[in-house]
Structures are given as C-alpha cells and as structure tokens.
PDB file of C-alpha atoms in Angstrom:
ATOM      1  CA  MET A   1      31.325 -36.484 -36.439  1.00 53.00           C
ATOM      2  CA  LYS A   2      32.029 -40.197 -36.257  1.00 53.00           C
ATOM      3  CA  ARG A   3      30.728 -42.179 -33.306  1.00 54.00           C
ATOM      4  CA  HIS A   4      34.179 -43.297 -32.162  1.00 53.00           C
ATOM      5  CA  ASP A   5      35.359 -39.661 -32.185  1.00 55.00           C
ATOM      6  CA  VAL A   6      32.503 -38.727 -29.836  1.00 49.00           C
ATOM      7  CA  ARG A   7      33.428 -41.548 -27.475  1.00 54.00           C
ATOM      8  CA  TRP A   8      37.073 -40.464 -27.407  1.00 48.00           C
ATOM      9  CA  ARG A   9      36.118 -36.852 -26.731  1.00 55.00           C
ATOM     10  CA  ARG A  10      33.903 -37.929 -23.817  1.00 55.00           C
ATOM     11  CA  LEU A  11      36.667 -40.121 -22.403  1.00 43.00           C
ATOM     12  CA  LEU A  12      39.178 -37.290 -22.676  1.00 44.00           C
ATOM     13  CA  ALA A  13      36.806 -34.898 -20.927  1.00 45.00           C
ATOM     14  CA  ALA A  14      36.295 -37.401 -18.126  1.00 44.00           C
ATOM     15  CA  LEU A  15      40.041 -37.882 -17.687  1.00 40.00           C
ATOM     16  CA  LEU A  16      40.619 -34.120 -17.528  1.00 43.00           C
ATOM     17  CA  THR A  17      37.837 -33.662 -14.978  1.00 42.00           C
ATOM     18  CA  MET A  18      38.906 -36.517 -12.708  1.00 42.00           C
ATOM     19  CA  PRO A  19      41.898 -34.722 -11.092  1.00 44.00           C
ATOM     20  CA  LEU A  20      39.659 -31.802 -10.174  1.00 42.00           C
ATOM     21  CA  LEU A  21      37.135 -34.127  -8.542  1.00 40.00           C
ATOM     22  CA  MET A  22      39.896 -35.933  -6.687  1.00 41.00           C
ATOM     23  CA  LEU A  23      41.308 -32.611  -5.491  1.00 39.00           C
ATOM     24  CA  ALA A  24      37.913 -31.513  -4.185  1.00 40.00           C
ATOM     25  CA  ALA A  25      37.389 -34.818  -2.406  1.00 40.00           C
ATOM     26  CA  SER A  26      40.838 -34.648  -0.817  1.00 42.00           C
ATOM     27  CA  ALA A  27      39.977 -31.362   0.886  1.00 45.00           C
ATOM     28  CA  TYR A  28      38.336 -33.382   3.638  1.00 47.00           C
ATOM     29  CA  SER A  29      39.942 -36.782   3.045  1.00 49.00           C
ATOM     30  CA  ALA A  30      43.542 -35.989   4.029  1.00 59.00           C
ATOM     31  CA  PRO A  31      44.430 -37.511   7.405  1.00 63.00           C
ATOM     32  CA  LYS A  32      44.205 -35.021  10.248  1.00 86.00           C
ATOM     33  CA  ASN A  33      45.093 -35.537  13.889  1.00 93.00           C
ATOM     34  CA  LEU A  34      43.027 -33.431  16.259  1.00 96.00           C
ATOM     35  CA  LEU A  35      44.266 -32.937  19.832  1.00 97.00           C
ATOM     36  CA  VAL A  36      41.979 -31.721  22.622  1.00 98.00           C
ATOM     37  CA  LEU A  37      43.881 -30.240  25.559  1.00 98.00           C
ATOM     38  CA  GLY A  38      41.325 -29.596  28.267  1.00 98.00           C
ATOM     39  CA  ASP A  39      40.205 -30.031  31.842  1.00 98.00           C
ATOM     40  CA  SER A  40      37.302 -31.907  33.453  1.00 98.00           C
ATOM     41  CA  LEU A  41      34.821 -30.275  31.060  1.00 98.00           C
ATOM     42  CA  SER A  42      36.419 -32.259  28.261  1.00 98.00           C
ATOM     43  CA  ALA A  43      37.651 -35.277  30.260  1.00 98.00           C
ATOM     44  CA  GLU A  44      34.164 -36.775  30.790  1.00 98.00           C
ATOM     45  CA  TYR A  45      34.233 -36.079  34.524  1.00 98.00           C
ATOM     46  CA  GLY A  46      31.227 -37.792  36.119  1.00 97.00           C
ATOM     47  CA  LEU A  47      30.008 -39.076  32.765  1.00 98.00           C
ATOM     48  CA  THR A  48      29.719 -42.489  31.172  1.00 97.00           C
ATOM     49  CA  ARG A  49      32.793 -43.142  29.057  1.00 96.00           C
ATOM     50  CA  GLY A  50      32.181 -42.223  25.471  1.00 96.00           C
ATOM     51  CA  SER A  51      29.368 -39.759  26.217  1.00 98.00           C
ATOM     52  CA  GLY A  52      31.389 -36.544  26.427  1.00 98.00           C
ATOM     53  CA  TRP A  53      31.515 -33.871  23.763  1.00 98.00           C
ATOM     54  CA  VAL A  54      34.912 -35.030  22.449  1.00 98.00           C
ATOM     55  CA  ALA A  55      33.564 -38.542  21.834  1.00 97.00           C
ATOM     56  CA  LEU A  56      30.529 -36.988  20.149  1.00 97.00           C
ATOM     57  CA  LEU A  57      32.888 -34.946  17.991  1.00 96.00           C
ATOM     58  CA  ASP A  58      34.582 -38.103  16.777  1.00 92.00           C
ATOM     59  CA  LYS A  59      31.186 -39.543  15.839  1.00 92.00           C
ATOM     60  CA  ARG A  60      30.156 -36.361  14.035  1.00 92.00           C
ATOM     61  CA  LEU A  61      33.317 -36.376  11.954  1.00 89.00           C
ATOM     62  CA  GLN A  62      32.511 -39.866  10.763  1.00 84.00           C
ATOM     63  CA  GLN A  63      28.828 -39.111  10.167  1.00 84.00           C
ATOM     64  CA  GLU A  64      29.637 -36.074   8.049  1.00 78.00           C
ATOM     65  CA  LYS A  65      32.423 -38.041   6.325  1.00 70.00           C
ATOM     66  CA  ILE A  66      34.935 -35.358   7.215  1.00 65.00           C
ATOM     67  CA  GLY A  67      38.247 -37.124   7.167  1.00 51.00           C
ATOM     68  CA  ALA A  68      36.630 -40.152   5.527  1.00 49.00           C
ATOM     69  CA  GLY A  69      37.294 -42.174   8.657  1.00 42.00           C
ATOM     70  CA  VAL A  70      40.981 -41.268   8.920  1.00 46.00           C
ATOM     71  CA  THR A  71      40.778 -38.281  11.253  1.00 70.00           C
ATOM     72  CA  ALA A  72      42.161 -39.191  14.686  1.00 90.00           C
ATOM     73  CA  VAL A  73      40.749 -37.394  17.718  1.00 95.00           C
ATOM     74  CA  ILE A  74      43.091 -37.509  20.716  1.00 97.00           C
ATOM     75  CA  ASN A  75      41.540 -36.446  23.992  1.00 98.00           C
ATOM     76  CA  ALA A  76      44.409 -35.373  26.255  1.00 98.00           C
ATOM     77  CA  SER A  77      42.142 -33.686  28.800  1.00 98.00           C
ATOM     78  CA  ILE A  78      42.661 -34.180  32.541  1.00 98.00           C
ATOM     79  CA  SER A  79      40.303 -33.229  35.351  1.00 98.00           C
ATOM     80  CA  GLY A  80      41.677 -30.342  37.370  1.00 97.00           C
ATOM     81  CA  GLU A  81      44.064 -29.240  34.622  1.00 98.00           C
ATOM     82  CA  THR A  82      45.250 -25.632  34.543  1.00 98.00           C
ATOM     83  CA  THR A  83      46.993 -23.636  31.849  1.00 98.00           C
ATOM     84  CA  ILE A  84      50.249 -24.289  33.719  1.00 97.00           C
ATOM     85  CA  GLY A  85      49.697 -28.048  33.578  1.00 98.00           C
ATOM     86  CA  GLY A  86      48.729 -27.839  29.941  1.00 98.00           C
ATOM     87  CA  LYS A  87      51.878 -25.886  29.152  1.00 98.00           C
ATOM     88  CA  THR A  88      53.955 -28.582  30.836  1.00 98.00           C
ATOM     89  CA  ARG A  89      52.273 -31.465  29.004  1.00 98.00           C
ATOM     90  CA  LEU A  90      51.797 -30.027  25.533  1.00 98.00           C
ATOM     91  CA  PRO A  91      55.344 -30.439  24.136  1.00 98.00           C
ATOM     92  CA  ALA A  92      55.275 -34.211  24.655  1.00 98.00           C
ATOM     93  CA  LEU A  93      51.752 -34.448  23.205  1.00 98.00           C
ATOM     94  CA  LEU A  94      52.779 -32.500  20.114  1.00 98.00           C
ATOM     95  CA  SER A  95      55.807 -34.726  19.638  1.00 98.00           C
ATOM     96  CA  LYS A  96      53.816 -37.933  20.068  1.00 97.00           C
ATOM     97  CA  HIS A  97      50.701 -37.147  18.058  1.00 96.00           C
ATOM     98  CA  ALA A  98      51.833 -34.472  15.556  1.00 96.00           C
ATOM     99  CA  PRO A  99      48.346 -32.896  15.538  1.00 96.00           C
ATOM    100  CA  ASP A 100      47.116 -30.742  12.684  1.00 95.00           C
ATOM    101  CA  ILE A 101      44.660 -28.994  15.013  1.00 96.00           C
ATOM    102  CA  VAL A 102      44.880 -28.301  18.753  1.00 98.00           C
ATOM    103  CA  ILE A 103      41.757 -27.362  20.716  1.00 98.00           C
ATOM    104  CA  ILE A 104      42.764 -25.541  23.905  1.00 98.00           C
ATOM    105  CA  GLU A 105      40.052 -25.768  26.569  1.00 98.00           C
ATOM    106  CA  LEU A 106      41.826 -24.531  29.683  1.00 98.00           C
ATOM    107  CA  GLY A 107      41.635 -21.623  32.099  1.00 98.00           C
ATOM    108  CA  ALA A 108      38.617 -22.234  34.317  1.00 97.00           C
ATOM    109  CA  ASN A 109      40.685 -23.969  36.986  1.00 97.00           C
ATOM    110  CA  ASP A 110      43.141 -21.092  36.953  1.00 97.00           C
ATOM    111  CA  ALA A 111      40.352 -18.836  38.167  1.00 95.00           C
ATOM    112  CA  LEU A 112      39.132 -21.377  40.734  1.00 92.00           C
ATOM    113  CA  ARG A 113      42.656 -21.501  42.182  1.00 92.00           C
ATOM    114  CA  GLY A 114      43.097 -17.755  42.160  1.00 88.00           C
ATOM    115  CA  LEU A 115      45.865 -17.682  39.569  1.00 92.00           C
ATOM    116  CA  GLN A 116      46.773 -14.187  38.486  1.00 95.00           C
ATOM    117  CA  LEU A 117      45.210 -13.153  35.194  1.00 97.00           C
ATOM    118  CA  SER A 118      48.594 -12.180  33.803  1.00 97.00           C
ATOM    119  CA  ALA A 119      49.842 -15.734  34.422  1.00 98.00           C
ATOM    120  CA  THR A 120      46.840 -17.278  32.670  1.00 98.00           C
ATOM    121  CA  GLN A 121      47.313 -14.895  29.768  1.00 98.00           C
ATOM    122  CA  ALA A 122      50.998 -15.786  29.471  1.00 98.00           C
ATOM    123  CA  ASN A 123      50.248 -19.502  29.651  1.00 98.00           C
ATOM    124  CA  LEU A 124      47.580 -19.303  26.955  1.00 98.00           C
ATOM    125  CA  GLN A 125      50.047 -17.481  24.738  1.00 98.00           C
ATOM    126  CA  ALA A 126      52.675 -20.138  25.382  1.00 98.00           C
ATOM    127  CA  LEU A 127      50.215 -22.888  24.463  1.00 98.00           C
ATOM    128  CA  ILE A 128      49.315 -21.149  21.214  1.00 98.00           C
ATOM    129  CA  ASP A 129      52.976 -20.563  20.384  1.00 98.00           C
ATOM    130  CA  MET A 130      53.848 -24.219  21.012  1.00 98.00           C
ATOM    131  CA  ALA A 131      51.025 -25.470  18.823  1.00 98.00           C
ATOM    132  CA  ARG A 132      51.889 -23.123  16.001  1.00 98.00           C
ATOM    133  CA  ALA A 133      55.590 -23.975  16.201  1.00 98.00           C
ATOM    134  CA  ALA A 134      54.476 -27.572  15.595  1.00 98.00           C
ATOM    135  CA  LYS A 135      52.539 -26.414  12.490  1.00 97.00           C
ATOM    136  CA  ALA A 136      49.161 -27.009  14.141  1.00 97.00           C
ATOM    137  CA  LYS A 137      46.114 -24.788  13.805  1.00 97.00           C
ATOM    138  CA  VAL A 138      44.544 -23.637  17.064  1.00 98.00           C
ATOM    139  CA  VAL A 139      41.000 -23.420  18.379  1.00 98.00           C
ATOM    140  CA  LEU A 140      40.853 -21.428  21.607  1.00 98.00           C
ATOM    141  CA  VAL A 141      37.835 -22.237  23.765  1.00 98.00           C
ATOM    142  CA  GLY A 142      36.531 -19.227  25.657  1.00 98.00           C
ATOM    143  CA  MET A 143      35.576 -19.567  29.310  1.00 97.00           C
ATOM    144  CA  GLN A 144      33.688 -17.432  31.786  1.00 95.00           C
ATOM    145  CA  ILE A 145      33.315 -17.586  35.557  1.00 92.00           C
ATOM    146  CA  PRO A 146      30.412 -16.750  37.904  1.00 87.00           C
ATOM    147  CA  PRO A 147      29.992 -13.127  38.998  1.00 86.00           C
ATOM    148  CA  ASN A 148      30.675 -13.991  42.643  1.00 83.00           C
ATOM    149  CA  TYR A 149      34.389 -13.719  41.857  1.00 83.00           C
ATOM    150  CA  GLY A 150      33.919  -9.965  41.570  1.00 88.00           C
ATOM    151  CA  ALA A 151      32.903  -7.937  38.548  1.00 90.00           C
ATOM    152  CA  ASP A 152      36.399  -6.733  37.706  1.00 92.00           C
ATOM    153  CA  TYR A 153      38.065 -10.160  37.843  1.00 93.00           C
ATOM    154  CA  THR A 154      35.139 -11.824  36.074  1.00 94.00           C
ATOM    155  CA  ASN A 155      35.140  -9.361  33.189  1.00 95.00           C
ATOM    156  CA  LYS A 156      38.897  -9.366  32.738  1.00 96.00           C
ATOM    157  CA  PHE A 157      39.015 -13.161  32.828  1.00 97.00           C
ATOM    158  CA  SER A 158      36.374 -13.535  30.109  1.00 96.00           C
ATOM    159  CA  GLN A 159      38.296 -11.103  27.899  1.00 97.00           C
ATOM    160  CA  LEU A 160      41.506 -13.128  28.039  1.00 98.00           C
ATOM    161  CA  PHE A 161      40.259 -15.561  25.406  1.00 98.00           C
ATOM    162  CA  PRO A 162      38.956 -13.237  22.673  1.00 98.00           C
ATOM    163  CA  ALA A 163      42.007 -11.020  23.179  1.00 98.00           C
ATOM    164  CA  ALA A 164      44.387 -13.956  22.721  1.00 98.00           C
ATOM    165  CA  ALA A 165      42.450 -15.216  19.703  1.00 98.00           C
ATOM    166  CA  LYS A 166      42.474 -11.777  18.089  1.00 98.00           C
ATOM    167  CA  GLN A 167      46.150 -11.200  18.765  1.00 98.00           C
ATOM    168  CA  ASN A 168      47.117 -14.570  17.329  1.00 98.00           C
ATOM    169  CA  LYS A 169      44.378 -14.777  14.685  1.00 98.00           C
ATOM    170  CA  THR A 170      43.216 -18.155  15.935  1.00 98.00           C
ATOM    171  CA  ALA A 171      39.755 -19.688  15.794  1.00 98.00           C
ATOM    172  CA  LEU A 172      37.687 -18.867  18.881  1.00 98.00           C
ATOM    173  CA  VAL A 173      34.766 -20.484  20.668  1.00 98.00           C
ATOM    174  CA  PRO A 174      33.291 -17.370  22.341  1.00 98.00           C
ATOM    175  CA  PHE A 175      31.850 -19.224  25.360  1.00 98.00           C
ATOM    176  CA  PHE A 176      32.101 -22.967  25.796  1.00 98.00           C
ATOM    177  CA  LEU A 177      29.098 -23.185  28.140  1.00 98.00           C
ATOM    178  CA  LYS A 178      26.744 -21.090  26.022  1.00 98.00           C
ATOM    179  CA  ASP A 179      23.141 -22.301  26.448  1.00 98.00           C
ATOM    180  CA  VAL A 180      24.315 -24.535  29.295  1.00 98.00           C
ATOM    181  CA  ALA A 181      25.556 -22.248  32.067  1.00 96.00           C
ATOM    182  CA  ASP A 182      22.116 -20.740  32.663  1.00 95.00           C
ATOM    183  CA  LYS A 183      20.289 -24.092  32.756  1.00 97.00           C
ATOM    184  CA  PRO A 184      20.612 -25.910  36.130  1.00 97.00           C
ATOM    185  CA  ALA A 185      19.003 -29.035  34.666  1.00 98.00           C
ATOM    186  CA  LEU A 186      22.065 -29.499  32.422  1.00 98.00           C
ATOM    187  CA  PHE A 187      24.482 -29.870  35.340  1.00 98.00           C
ATOM    188  CA  GLN A 188      25.517 -32.740  37.534  1.00 98.00           C
ATOM    189  CA  ALA A 189      24.769 -32.735  41.246  1.00 97.00           C
ATOM    190  CA  ASP A 190      27.918 -30.696  41.967  1.00 95.00           C
ATOM    191  CA  ARG A 191      26.419 -27.830  39.909  1.00 94.00           C
ATOM    192  CA  MET A 192      29.802 -27.326  38.258  1.00 94.00           C
ATOM    193  CA  HIS A 193      30.090 -30.012  35.598  1.00 98.00           C
ATOM    194  CA  PRO A 194      27.652 -30.381  32.677  1.00 98.00           C
ATOM    195  CA  ASN A 195      25.783 -33.674  32.513  1.00 98.00           C
ATOM    196  CA  GLU A 196      25.357 -36.003  29.542  1.00 98.00           C
ATOM    197  CA  GLN A 197      22.383 -34.045  28.228  1.00 98.00           C
ATOM    198  CA  ALA A 198      24.604 -30.966  27.879  1.00 98.00           C
ATOM    199  CA  GLN A 199      27.365 -32.587  25.848  1.00 98.00           C
ATOM    200  CA  GLN A 200      25.701 -32.151  22.457  1.00 98.00           C
ATOM    201  CA  THR A 201      25.328 -28.428  23.142  1.00 98.00           C
ATOM    202  CA  LEU A 202      28.999 -28.166  24.089  1.00 98.00           C
ATOM    203  CA  LEU A 203      29.922 -29.794  20.801  1.00 98.00           C
ATOM    204  CA  ASP A 204      27.586 -27.474  18.920  1.00 98.00           C
ATOM    205  CA  ASN A 205      29.395 -24.531  20.543  1.00 98.00           C
ATOM    206  CA  VAL A 206      32.799 -25.769  19.384  1.00 98.00           C
ATOM    207  CA  TRP A 207      31.781 -26.931  15.904  1.00 97.00           C
ATOM    208  CA  PRO A 208      31.477 -23.559  14.096  1.00 98.00           C
ATOM    209  CA  ALA A 209      35.036 -22.635  15.056  1.00 98.00           C
ATOM    210  CA  LEU A 210      36.459 -26.067  14.298  1.00 96.00           C
ATOM    211  CA  LYS A 211      34.776 -27.099  11.056  1.00 93.00           C
ATOM    212  CA  PRO A 212      36.500 -24.571   8.756  1.00 93.00           C
ATOM    213  CA  LEU A 213      39.895 -25.832   9.939  1.00 92.00           C
ATOM    214  CA  LEU A 214      39.109 -29.384   8.841  1.00 88.00           C
ATOM    215  CA  LYS A 215      39.215 -28.473   5.153  1.00 80.00           C
TER     216      LYS A 215
END
C-alpha cells in the first residue's frame, strides 16, 4: 500500500471518529441551569456568604468539568420557606431561569409550623408537577424531624419524601442531614442549623442523586 494511501485512510478514520468524540464530550458540556428551591438549610443562614453547600456545589461542578463552566446554579432558597411559599414562588422562577434541573429542599418548616401532612404532601406534588411541566428534572431532598414531635407524626413526615419520589419517579436524597443530624459539633449555636463544617457533608448527600441528571 502506498504511503499517501495510508495517510488518507488515517485521516478518514479520524474524521469519522471525531463526531463520536464530540457527542461524548457534549454529554456534560451542554448548558444546564440548576435551580435550588430551599429554606434556611440551603440559604446559608448564619454562614459566611459563599460557604454553603449550594456554593460548594457550583465549585464542584467546575472542578469536575461538568458543564465545562457553562452550568448556572441559581440559589432561590429563603430562610423560613415552606412548601406553600415555594409553590407560590416557583412559577416565576421557572419562567425567569428556565432550569433543566430543580432541587426541592423544602418541608422542614412545614413541620415546625404544624402544617398538616396532607397539605405538605399536596404542596410537594404541586412543586414536582410545576417543574416537570417546565421540562425540568427534579431532585427531591428528603427531610426528617426530631422524635419529640411524636412517633406517628415523625414517621409519617419522613415518609412523605420517598413516597413522592417513588410516585413521580424523581431522584431522591433520602435524608439531607445524614451524618450531620447526630453530630452536635456540626451545628450552629441554635442547634438547628448546620455550621460551615457540615456543608461539605450536605453536598455529599445531594451529589449521588444529582450527578446522573447532569449528563
């Protein structure tokens, strides 16, 4: 075989392979807007700005080159937010940011305010429906409350999240405060809000449910 024929064959092979490589690279490179709808646990309550788990998420995305620097993380969390408040705010957020993924971290304040479980359940469903109607994927963040609320209420509350995730086939973070809730040293002085040292663990709890949706 002549030398120039070999060169042409190699060039042709490279040209045929290039689209496949570009397709593989684009799996993570397409722009994705990620919206976090949460309460004080995600709003950096009592923390230095930029030290919360959502800010750490943004840094991790860049470090792992997921999104190749074009993934936008919008933190729409507000301290004291309930599922009712989230339901009221979400339509405007969806319209403004057109997120590809919505992380719903709400519900704890419902329990603190004594909201009926059926209302929280209905609100979570409404949030999921809104996000999906906007063509966004959903990550539902599971919450639990202390046993002093009564065993029946506590158990039923914790089951709201896996039940909603199963019914809607959404990604689920089983328990947002896993490996944090049982460690007093990871809380602020109010004993309710995780401190800066806990934020990496919170992100690690969310990451397994979120990462597959970034592809």
